[in-house]
Short mmCIF file of C-alpha atoms and ligand atoms in Angstrom, two decimals:
data_model
loop_
_atom_site.label_atom_id
_atom_site.label_comp_id
_atom_site.label_asym_id
_atom_site.label_seq_id
_atom_site.Cartn_x
_atom_site.Cartn_y
_atom_site.Cartn_z
CA MET A 1 15.09 -74.89 -5.24
CA ASN A 2 14.40 -75.17 -1.55
CA LEU A 3 17.34 -75.51 0.55
CA PRO A 4 17.26 -76.56 4.05
CA PHE A 5 18.44 -73.63 6.01
CA ARG A 6 20.63 -73.74 9.33
CA THR A 7 22.50 -71.23 11.31
CA PRO A 8 26.14 -72.35 10.70
CA ALA A 9 27.38 -73.66 13.85
CA PRO A 10 30.64 -71.51 15.06
CA ALA A 11 34.14 -73.55 14.66
CA PRO A 12 35.22 -75.54 17.43
CA ALA A 13 36.95 -73.40 19.94
CA THR A 14 40.24 -75.82 19.50
CA GLY A 15 40.23 -75.76 15.94
CA CYS A 16 42.52 -72.80 15.56
CA THR A 17 45.05 -73.63 18.10
CA GLU A 18 45.50 -77.53 16.97
CA LEU A 19 46.08 -76.87 13.17
CA PRO A 20 49.44 -78.19 12.24
CA VAL A 21 51.21 -75.60 9.96
CA LEU A 22 54.47 -76.04 7.85
CA ARG A 23 56.03 -72.63 8.35
CA GLU A 24 58.79 -71.58 5.80
CA ARG A 25 61.24 -68.50 5.93
CA GLY A 26 63.01 -68.62 2.46
CA GLN A 27 62.73 -66.90 -0.90
CA ARG A 28 59.18 -65.32 -1.56
CA GLU A 29 57.53 -64.68 -4.85
CA VAL A 30 55.04 -61.98 -3.73
CA PHE A 31 53.99 -58.52 -4.84
CA CYS A 32 54.76 -55.54 -2.52
CA GLY A 33 51.88 -53.60 -0.65
CA LEU A 34 51.70 -50.70 -3.23
CA THR A 35 49.66 -53.08 -5.23
CA GLY A 36 46.63 -52.22 -2.86
CA ILE A 37 46.68 -48.91 -4.35
CA VAL A 38 45.04 -50.12 -7.42
CA TRP A 39 41.84 -51.23 -5.87
CA LEU A 40 42.17 -48.82 -2.81
CA HIS A 41 42.04 -45.33 -5.48
CA ARG A 42 38.84 -46.94 -6.98
CA LYS A 43 37.11 -47.24 -3.73
CA MET A 44 38.11 -44.16 -1.83
CA GLN A 45 36.87 -41.61 -4.37
CA ASP A 46 38.44 -38.50 -2.98
CA ALA A 47 41.52 -39.75 -2.18
CA PHE A 48 44.91 -39.54 -3.80
CA PHE A 49 48.07 -41.93 -3.21
CA LEU A 50 51.47 -40.45 -3.64
CA VAL A 51 54.21 -42.99 -3.42
CA VAL A 52 57.40 -41.86 -2.30
CA GLY A 53 59.59 -44.16 -4.20
CA SER A 54 61.88 -45.37 -7.01
CA ARG A 55 61.10 -45.59 -10.63
CA THR A 56 60.59 -49.48 -10.11
CA CYS A 57 57.60 -48.30 -7.85
CA ALA A 58 56.26 -46.05 -10.42
CA HIS A 59 56.46 -48.84 -13.11
CA LEU A 60 54.67 -51.45 -10.43
CA ILE A 61 51.52 -49.12 -9.84
CA GLN A 62 51.58 -47.69 -13.59
CA SER A 63 51.25 -51.27 -15.03
CA ALA A 64 49.11 -52.83 -12.39
CA ALA A 65 46.44 -50.15 -12.40
CA GLY A 66 46.95 -49.47 -16.18
CA VAL A 67 46.55 -45.92 -17.64
CA MET A 68 43.36 -43.84 -17.32
CA ILE A 69 42.66 -41.92 -20.49
CA PHE A 70 39.62 -40.32 -19.43
CA ALA A 71 39.93 -39.71 -15.88
CA GLU A 72 42.59 -37.67 -13.80
CA PRO A 73 44.54 -40.26 -11.93
CA ARG A 74 44.32 -40.78 -8.14
CA PHE A 75 47.89 -42.14 -7.88
CA ALA A 76 51.41 -40.95 -8.60
CA THR A 77 54.94 -41.50 -7.79
CA ALA A 78 57.44 -38.84 -6.17
CA ILE A 79 60.60 -40.43 -7.36
CA ILE A 80 63.51 -39.97 -4.85
CA ASP A 81 66.81 -40.15 -6.60
CA GLU A 82 70.01 -41.54 -4.48
CA ARG A 83 71.07 -38.85 -2.21
CA ASP A 84 73.47 -38.95 0.92
CA LEU A 85 71.81 -38.21 4.38
CA ALA A 86 72.97 -34.55 3.99
CA GLY A 87 70.45 -34.23 1.44
CA LEU A 88 67.60 -35.36 3.29
CA SER A 89 66.34 -31.85 4.71
CA GLU A 90 66.09 -30.65 1.11
CA LEU A 91 63.83 -34.00 0.41
CA ASP A 92 61.25 -32.62 2.93
CA GLY A 93 61.23 -29.33 1.24
CA GLU A 94 60.65 -30.85 -2.41
CA LEU A 95 58.12 -33.32 -0.81
CA ASP A 96 56.19 -30.41 0.29
CA LYS A 97 56.43 -28.68 -2.95
CA VAL A 98 55.34 -31.59 -4.82
CA VAL A 99 52.14 -32.00 -2.33
CA SER A 100 51.36 -28.22 -2.73
CA ARG A 101 51.62 -28.33 -6.41
CA LEU A 102 49.28 -31.32 -6.52
CA LEU A 103 46.63 -30.10 -4.22
CA GLU A 104 46.56 -26.68 -6.07
CA ARG A 105 46.09 -28.31 -9.41
CA ARG A 106 43.44 -30.88 -7.77
CA PRO A 107 40.85 -29.32 -5.20
CA ASP A 108 38.86 -32.58 -5.44
CA ILE A 109 41.42 -34.51 -3.33
CA LYS A 110 40.35 -34.51 0.32
CA MET A 111 42.79 -37.17 1.79
CA LEU A 112 46.32 -37.65 0.43
CA PHE A 113 48.38 -40.72 1.73
CA LEU A 114 51.96 -40.50 1.35
CA VAL A 115 52.86 -44.23 0.65
CA GLY A 116 56.39 -45.24 1.71
CA SER A 117 58.63 -47.92 -0.33
CA CYS A 118 61.77 -49.84 -0.10
CA PRO A 119 64.82 -47.55 -1.42
CA SER A 120 67.02 -46.60 1.61
CA GLU A 121 66.45 -42.77 0.85
CA VAL A 122 62.79 -43.36 1.42
CA ILE A 123 63.23 -45.40 4.78
CA LYS A 124 65.51 -42.55 6.12
CA LEU A 125 62.67 -40.24 5.34
CA ASP A 126 60.11 -39.72 8.09
CA LEU A 127 56.92 -39.73 6.19
CA LYS A 128 54.88 -39.84 9.54
CA ARG A 129 56.44 -36.45 10.32
CA ALA A 130 55.83 -35.19 6.81
CA ALA A 131 52.29 -36.46 6.98
CA SER A 132 51.50 -34.55 10.11
CA ARG A 133 53.32 -31.34 8.77
CA LEU A 134 51.32 -31.29 5.38
CA SER A 135 48.45 -31.92 7.27
CA GLN A 136 48.97 -28.77 9.47
CA ILE A 137 49.79 -26.72 6.26
CA HIS A 138 46.85 -27.99 4.33
CA ALA A 139 44.13 -27.86 6.92
CA PRO A 140 41.14 -28.30 6.97
CA ARG A 141 40.74 -28.91 3.32
CA VAL A 142 42.99 -31.82 3.02
CA ARG A 143 43.91 -34.58 5.69
CA VAL A 144 47.52 -36.18 4.67
CA LEU A 145 48.02 -39.83 6.22
CA ASN A 146 51.09 -42.12 5.68
CA TYR A 147 51.80 -45.98 5.40
CA SER A 148 54.17 -48.07 4.07
CA GLY A 149 53.87 -50.29 0.98
CA SER A 150 57.26 -51.23 0.84
CA GLY A 151 58.16 -54.86 -0.27
CA ILE A 152 60.38 -55.24 2.88
CA GLU A 153 57.38 -54.83 5.15
CA THR A 154 54.49 -55.65 3.15
CA THR A 155 53.06 -58.21 0.97
CA PHE A 156 50.55 -57.75 -1.89
CA THR A 157 47.36 -57.21 0.46
CA GLN A 158 49.11 -55.71 3.49
CA GLY A 159 49.27 -52.44 1.75
CA GLU A 160 45.59 -52.23 2.38
CA ASP A 161 45.91 -53.25 5.68
CA ALA A 162 48.60 -50.76 6.44
CA CYS A 163 46.23 -48.12 4.62
CA LEU A 164 43.20 -48.83 6.72
CA ALA A 165 45.03 -49.11 10.15
CA ALA A 166 46.28 -45.72 9.44
CA LEU A 167 42.82 -44.47 9.17
CA VAL A 168 41.46 -45.69 12.23
CA PRO A 169 43.12 -43.12 14.54
CA PHE A 170 41.35 -40.38 12.50
CA SER A 171 37.98 -41.74 12.85
CA PRO A 172 35.53 -39.81 15.22
CA LEU A 173 34.59 -41.34 18.37
CA PRO A 174 30.87 -42.17 18.69
CA ALA A 175 28.87 -39.50 20.34
CA SER A 176 28.12 -39.98 23.97
CA GLY A 177 24.57 -41.77 24.35
CA THR A 178 24.55 -43.00 20.80
CA VAL A 179 25.08 -46.70 19.43
CA PRO A 180 27.69 -46.89 17.09
CA PRO A 181 27.08 -48.78 13.57
CA LEU A 182 28.35 -51.94 12.81
CA LEU A 183 31.40 -51.78 11.32
CA VAL A 184 32.59 -53.93 8.23
CA ALA A 185 36.17 -53.74 7.55
CA GLY A 186 37.82 -54.26 4.26
CA ALA A 187 37.60 -52.56 0.94
CA LEU A 188 34.55 -54.49 -1.02
CA SER A 189 33.55 -53.15 -4.48
CA ASP A 190 30.78 -50.79 -4.48
CA VAL A 191 28.38 -53.46 -5.82
CA VAL A 192 28.87 -55.77 -3.16
CA GLU A 193 28.94 -52.79 -0.47
CA ASP A 194 25.49 -52.05 -1.69
CA GLN A 195 24.08 -55.73 -1.47
CA PHE A 196 25.50 -56.07 2.01
CA ARG A 197 24.14 -52.96 3.14
CA ARG A 198 20.50 -54.32 1.73
CA ILE A 199 20.77 -57.39 3.64
CA PHE A 200 21.83 -55.99 6.91
CA ALA A 201 18.87 -53.65 6.66
CA GLU A 202 16.68 -56.59 5.63
CA MET A 203 17.97 -58.23 8.93
CA GLY A 204 16.97 -55.22 10.88
CA LEU A 205 20.65 -53.85 11.14
CA GLY A 206 20.17 -50.58 9.34
CA ASN A 207 22.89 -48.68 11.11
CA VAL A 208 26.27 -50.32 9.42
CA ALA A 209 29.28 -48.35 8.18
CA PHE A 210 32.13 -49.56 6.05
CA LEU A 211 35.75 -49.01 6.41
CA PRO A 212 37.06 -47.50 3.78
CA ALA A 213 34.07 -45.36 3.37
CA ARG A 214 33.95 -43.99 -0.41
CA SER A 215 34.21 -40.71 0.94
CA SER A 216 36.85 -39.35 3.26
CA ARG A 217 34.33 -37.23 4.82
CA ASP A 218 32.32 -40.21 5.86
CA LEU A 219 34.94 -42.20 8.18
CA PRO A 220 32.63 -44.05 10.61
CA PRO A 221 32.72 -43.27 14.32
CA ILE A 222 34.72 -46.22 16.04
CA GLY A 223 34.92 -46.46 19.86
CA PRO A 224 34.07 -48.64 22.72
CA GLY A 225 30.68 -50.19 21.78
CA THR A 226 31.84 -50.63 18.29
CA ARG A 227 31.61 -54.11 16.92
CA TYR A 228 33.16 -55.16 13.61
CA LEU A 229 33.15 -57.79 11.04
CA LEU A 230 36.03 -58.39 8.93
CA ALA A 231 35.29 -58.72 5.22
CA GLN A 232 38.90 -59.54 4.23
CA PRO A 233 41.39 -62.24 5.84
CA PHE A 234 44.22 -59.67 5.68
CA LEU A 235 43.50 -56.90 7.87
CA ASN A 236 45.66 -57.61 11.17
CA ASP A 237 47.09 -54.26 11.83
CA THR A 238 43.52 -52.79 11.25
CA ALA A 239 42.01 -55.11 13.49
CA ARG A 240 44.42 -54.45 16.39
CA ALA A 241 44.01 -50.48 15.81
CA LEU A 242 40.16 -51.11 16.07
CA ASP A 243 40.72 -52.94 19.27
CA GLU A 244 42.84 -50.21 20.63
CA ARG A 245 39.88 -47.97 19.92
CA GLY A 246 37.70 -50.26 21.92
CA ALA A 247 35.90 -51.79 19.38
CA ARG A 248 34.96 -55.58 19.62
CA HIS A 249 35.70 -58.24 16.76
CA ILE A 250 32.74 -60.21 16.10
CA PRO A 251 34.49 -63.71 14.79
CA ALA A 252 33.00 -65.12 11.65
CA PRO A 253 34.37 -66.90 8.37
CA PHE A 254 34.77 -64.76 5.52
CA PRO A 255 31.62 -63.84 2.87
CA LEU A 256 32.46 -66.35 0.05
CA GLY A 257 30.38 -68.51 -1.71
CA ALA A 258 26.67 -69.51 -0.44
CA GLU A 259 27.71 -70.94 2.97
CA GLY A 260 30.64 -68.45 3.91
CA THR A 261 28.41 -65.59 3.00
CA THR A 262 25.55 -66.90 5.09
CA ALA A 263 27.70 -67.76 7.84
CA TRP A 264 28.97 -64.18 7.98
CA PHE A 265 25.80 -62.75 8.27
CA ALA A 266 24.82 -65.22 10.83
CA ALA A 267 27.61 -64.18 12.82
CA ALA A 268 26.30 -60.71 13.00
CA ALA A 269 23.04 -61.79 13.50
CA GLY A 270 23.94 -63.67 16.64
CA ASP A 271 25.94 -61.18 18.05
CA PHE A 272 23.15 -58.53 17.80
CA GLY A 273 20.53 -60.93 18.96
CA ILE A 274 18.73 -61.11 15.41
CA SER A 275 16.39 -64.16 15.12
CA ASP A 276 16.96 -66.91 12.82
CA GLY A 277 13.50 -66.17 11.25
CA ALA A 278 14.72 -62.42 10.32
CA LEU A 279 18.25 -63.91 9.17
CA ARG A 280 16.61 -66.36 6.97
CA ALA A 281 14.05 -64.08 5.42
CA ALA A 282 17.12 -61.57 4.55
CA THR A 283 19.46 -64.27 3.14
CA GLU A 284 17.57 -67.11 1.73
CA ALA A 285 16.90 -65.89 -1.59
CA GLY A 286 20.57 -64.78 -2.30
CA ARG A 287 21.70 -68.24 -0.92
CA VAL A 288 19.45 -69.75 -3.30
CA ARG A 289 20.57 -68.26 -6.09
CA ALA A 290 24.18 -68.47 -5.02
CA LYS A 291 23.83 -72.40 -4.73
CA LEU A 292 22.11 -72.51 -8.43
CA ALA A 293 24.85 -70.39 -9.88
CA LEU A 294 27.77 -72.82 -8.21
CA LYS A 295 26.00 -75.89 -9.48
CA PRO A 296 27.56 -76.01 -12.97
CA HIS A 297 31.19 -75.14 -11.83
CA LYS A 298 30.56 -77.79 -8.91
CA GLU A 299 29.90 -80.57 -11.64
CA MET A 300 33.17 -79.72 -13.28
CA LEU A 301 35.31 -79.14 -10.25
CA ARG A 302 34.10 -81.69 -7.70
CA GLY A 303 37.01 -84.10 -6.93
CA LYS A 304 39.71 -82.27 -8.43
CA ARG A 305 42.95 -81.27 -6.67
CA ILE A 306 44.00 -77.82 -6.09
CA PHE A 307 47.29 -76.28 -4.82
CA PHE A 308 47.57 -72.62 -3.58
CA PHE A 309 50.80 -70.96 -3.48
CA PRO A 310 50.79 -68.18 -0.99
CA ASP A 311 50.01 -64.57 -2.27
CA SER A 312 47.06 -62.45 -1.01
CA GLN A 313 46.24 -64.17 2.39
CA LEU A 314 42.72 -65.13 0.79
CA GLU A 315 43.99 -68.59 0.33
CA ILE A 316 42.43 -70.24 3.32
CA PRO A 317 39.13 -68.87 2.92
CA LEU A 318 38.93 -69.75 -0.62
CA ALA A 319 40.33 -73.19 -0.05
CA ARG A 320 37.32 -73.57 2.60
CA PHE A 321 34.99 -72.44 -0.34
CA VAL A 322 36.50 -74.72 -3.21
CA SER A 323 36.22 -77.57 -0.74
CA GLN A 324 33.07 -76.96 0.95
CA GLU A 325 31.00 -75.62 -2.07
CA LEU A 326 32.67 -77.03 -5.10
CA GLY A 327 33.78 -80.43 -4.07
CA MET A 328 37.53 -79.46 -4.70
CA GLN A 329 40.39 -81.22 -2.82
CA PRO A 330 42.91 -78.84 -1.48
CA VAL A 331 46.40 -80.45 -1.29
CA GLU A 332 48.45 -77.65 -0.04
CA VAL A 333 47.23 -74.23 1.10
CA GLY A 334 50.03 -71.69 1.29
CA THR A 335 49.33 -68.36 2.93
CA PRO A 336 51.99 -65.56 3.49
CA TYR A 337 50.62 -64.96 6.96
CA LEU A 338 48.30 -66.94 9.28
CA HIS A 339 46.16 -65.12 11.66
CA ARG A 340 44.78 -68.10 13.55
CA GLN A 341 42.25 -66.29 15.38
CA HIS A 342 40.66 -64.45 12.22
CA LEU A 343 40.88 -67.69 10.31
CA ALA A 344 39.50 -70.16 13.04
CA GLN A 345 36.14 -70.50 11.43
CA GLU A 346 37.84 -71.15 8.00
CA THR A 347 40.92 -73.49 8.98
CA GLY A 348 38.28 -75.54 11.22
CA GLN A 349 36.61 -76.51 7.83
CA LEU A 350 39.48 -77.56 5.78
CA PRO A 351 39.09 -81.11 4.98
CA ALA A 352 41.33 -83.35 7.01
CA GLY A 353 44.86 -83.87 5.54
CA THR A 354 45.18 -80.34 3.85
CA VAL A 355 48.45 -78.97 4.48
CA VAL A 356 48.54 -75.50 5.44
CA SER A 357 51.56 -73.52 4.97
CA GLU A 358 52.86 -70.22 6.11
CA GLY A 359 55.22 -67.99 4.57
CA GLN A 360 57.58 -69.52 1.68
CA ASP A 361 60.58 -71.28 0.40
CA VAL A 362 59.43 -70.86 -3.26
CA GLU A 363 61.92 -73.95 -4.39
CA LYS A 364 60.77 -76.37 -1.77
CA GLN A 365 57.25 -75.27 -2.42
CA LEU A 366 57.62 -76.07 -6.24
CA ASP A 367 58.90 -79.37 -5.45
CA ARG A 368 55.94 -80.31 -3.15
CA CYS A 369 53.71 -78.84 -6.04
CA ARG A 370 55.10 -80.97 -8.59
CA ALA A 371 55.07 -84.32 -6.58
CA ALA A 372 51.29 -83.70 -5.85
CA LYS A 373 50.55 -83.12 -9.45
CA PRO A 374 47.37 -81.02 -8.75
CA HIS A 375 44.59 -80.31 -11.52
CA LEU A 376 44.82 -76.61 -10.59
CA VAL A 377 47.65 -74.32 -9.24
CA VAL A 378 46.55 -70.81 -7.99
CA CYS A 379 49.82 -68.77 -7.74
CA GLY A 380 51.37 -65.30 -8.60
CA LEU A 381 52.18 -64.16 -12.26
CA GLY A 382 55.96 -64.91 -11.42
CA LEU A 383 55.24 -68.71 -10.91
CA ALA A 384 52.24 -69.24 -13.60
CA ASN A 385 54.09 -68.98 -16.69
CA PRO A 386 56.76 -71.82 -15.83
CA LEU A 387 54.24 -74.31 -14.26
CA GLU A 388 52.13 -73.62 -17.38
CA ALA A 389 55.27 -74.61 -19.44
CA GLU A 390 55.60 -77.90 -17.15
CA GLY A 391 52.01 -78.79 -17.87
CA PHE A 392 50.39 -77.11 -14.85
CA THR A 393 47.07 -75.42 -15.36
CA THR A 394 47.24 -72.33 -13.13
CA LYS A 395 45.22 -69.36 -11.91
CA TRP A 396 46.71 -65.88 -11.22
CA ALA A 397 45.96 -65.29 -7.69
CA ILE A 398 45.78 -61.71 -8.34
CA GLU A 399 42.54 -62.00 -10.40
CA LEU A 400 40.89 -63.12 -7.05
CA VAL A 401 41.71 -59.84 -5.44
CA PHE A 402 40.67 -57.82 -8.29
CA THR A 403 37.42 -59.26 -9.28
CA PRO A 404 34.42 -58.74 -6.71
CA ILE A 405 34.05 -62.19 -5.29
CA GLN A 406 32.22 -61.55 -1.93
CA GLY A 407 28.43 -62.01 -1.39
CA TYR A 408 25.75 -64.17 -3.03
CA ASP A 409 25.56 -62.72 -6.37
CA GLN A 410 29.23 -62.84 -6.80
CA ALA A 411 29.44 -66.66 -5.81
CA GLY A 412 29.32 -67.89 -9.31
CA ASP A 413 31.76 -65.33 -10.76
CA LEU A 414 34.03 -66.65 -7.92
CA ALA A 415 33.58 -70.23 -9.03
CA ARG A 416 34.40 -69.20 -12.56
CA LEU A 417 37.71 -68.19 -11.77
CA PHE A 418 38.24 -71.90 -10.78
CA SER A 419 36.30 -73.51 -13.31
CA ARG A 420 37.41 -71.47 -16.47
CA PRO A 421 41.32 -72.47 -16.40
CA MET A 422 40.20 -76.16 -16.06
CA ASP A 423 37.58 -75.62 -18.86
CA ARG A 424 40.09 -73.96 -21.23
CA GLN A 425 42.62 -77.12 -20.56
CA MET A 426 39.74 -79.57 -21.61
CA ARG A 427 38.90 -77.85 -24.64
CA LEU A 428 42.76 -78.00 -25.71
CA GLY A 429 42.51 -81.41 -24.78
CA VAL A 430 45.57 -81.20 -22.74
FE1 SF4 B 1 58.88 -50.28 -4.92
FE2 SF4 B 1 59.82 -51.79 -3.03
FE3 SF4 B 1 57.35 -52.37 -4.19
FE4 SF4 B 1 59.92 -52.90 -5.70
S1 SF4 B 1 59.24 -54.02 -3.96
S2 SF4 B 1 57.83 -51.70 -6.31
S3 SF4 B 1 60.88 -50.92 -4.87
S4 SF4 B 1 58.17 -50.69 -2.81
#
């Protein structure tokens, strides 16, 4: 199949500022930022995540990440029981002991994250100070950092944002006289990272680094002269930390589907002065493969209406993908938080009439969803079962985060996540 190739045009500069957005601040139904540990511990192979929290936190990550039978886990919870302010100093000592025992037993750990949570005892603890104290005690073998995954401060994917933002200040500065690598920020599965690295190399960009790196010893140099692409749409604090380091964001859509992935690479090519010919040579085969993989799903999904509840901040790029590449009609696209600049090239491509909502007032949103009668609802686990009971076809949003969906060779898998529930419903004759 030969597809016309074109360098995707950037979104109009005004698109992001003119987008009408329905803002809601009511009851929310989302996971907290601890959930990010599930994919971060797989990505950062010599890191350990120690949640300082309650039994609820321990249950959450244990059930979300599953029990590892053959491997030593790389996350745990230090359970903090209720105690008054007078007991806080002894809590510091207990934390030091837990960390020392852990590091003695696990010489493979090179980076330790102390992850904060909601209980008031944890909020009172100064985890930043604890991390710096423990870093000194265990230097140079282990670096100890901290971030918050608390449900009061973070939703679902913001845990990754907080974790990566905590990493940035510890990156080395680029050596003087050297050109820093192109930085790709956002945790990607290893298979996607390898594919992207190959395509960048074919384009002529051999010097590319990823944040987070697979090994804590490979933190990429970041400083003035660094240019970065976001691979995930929920990295607001990380982007701010990179900007503060002097790095520059390359505006781009997100690498989902044939068009999104091509436009993402094209943004890097444009910024580095790479020719259309070199871009095409590196991306065309993948783009054709992706288009072919999308075809059967498009036949099933074309014209179907879809409603996104806010969950992971991936909703807007996903709505762009399903409308542009699968012919679906987004009715409402909810997102917990809308970063207008980072998402400008995605919102600019949503079909006219799509309602974009930010934040949540869950009962009102459920009413809008019922009134719209969409063919497919993408939502969190807590809403999926009641909506299925009312006759809606649903897709668990969490699957879209846990599955490798970025890049050309994952485009078919991404489309299948939307077509499978529709297919199931059709087979059931509902
Ligand atoms: Fe722990 Fe708070 Fe998350 Fe509940 S919402 S699991 S208490 S961090």
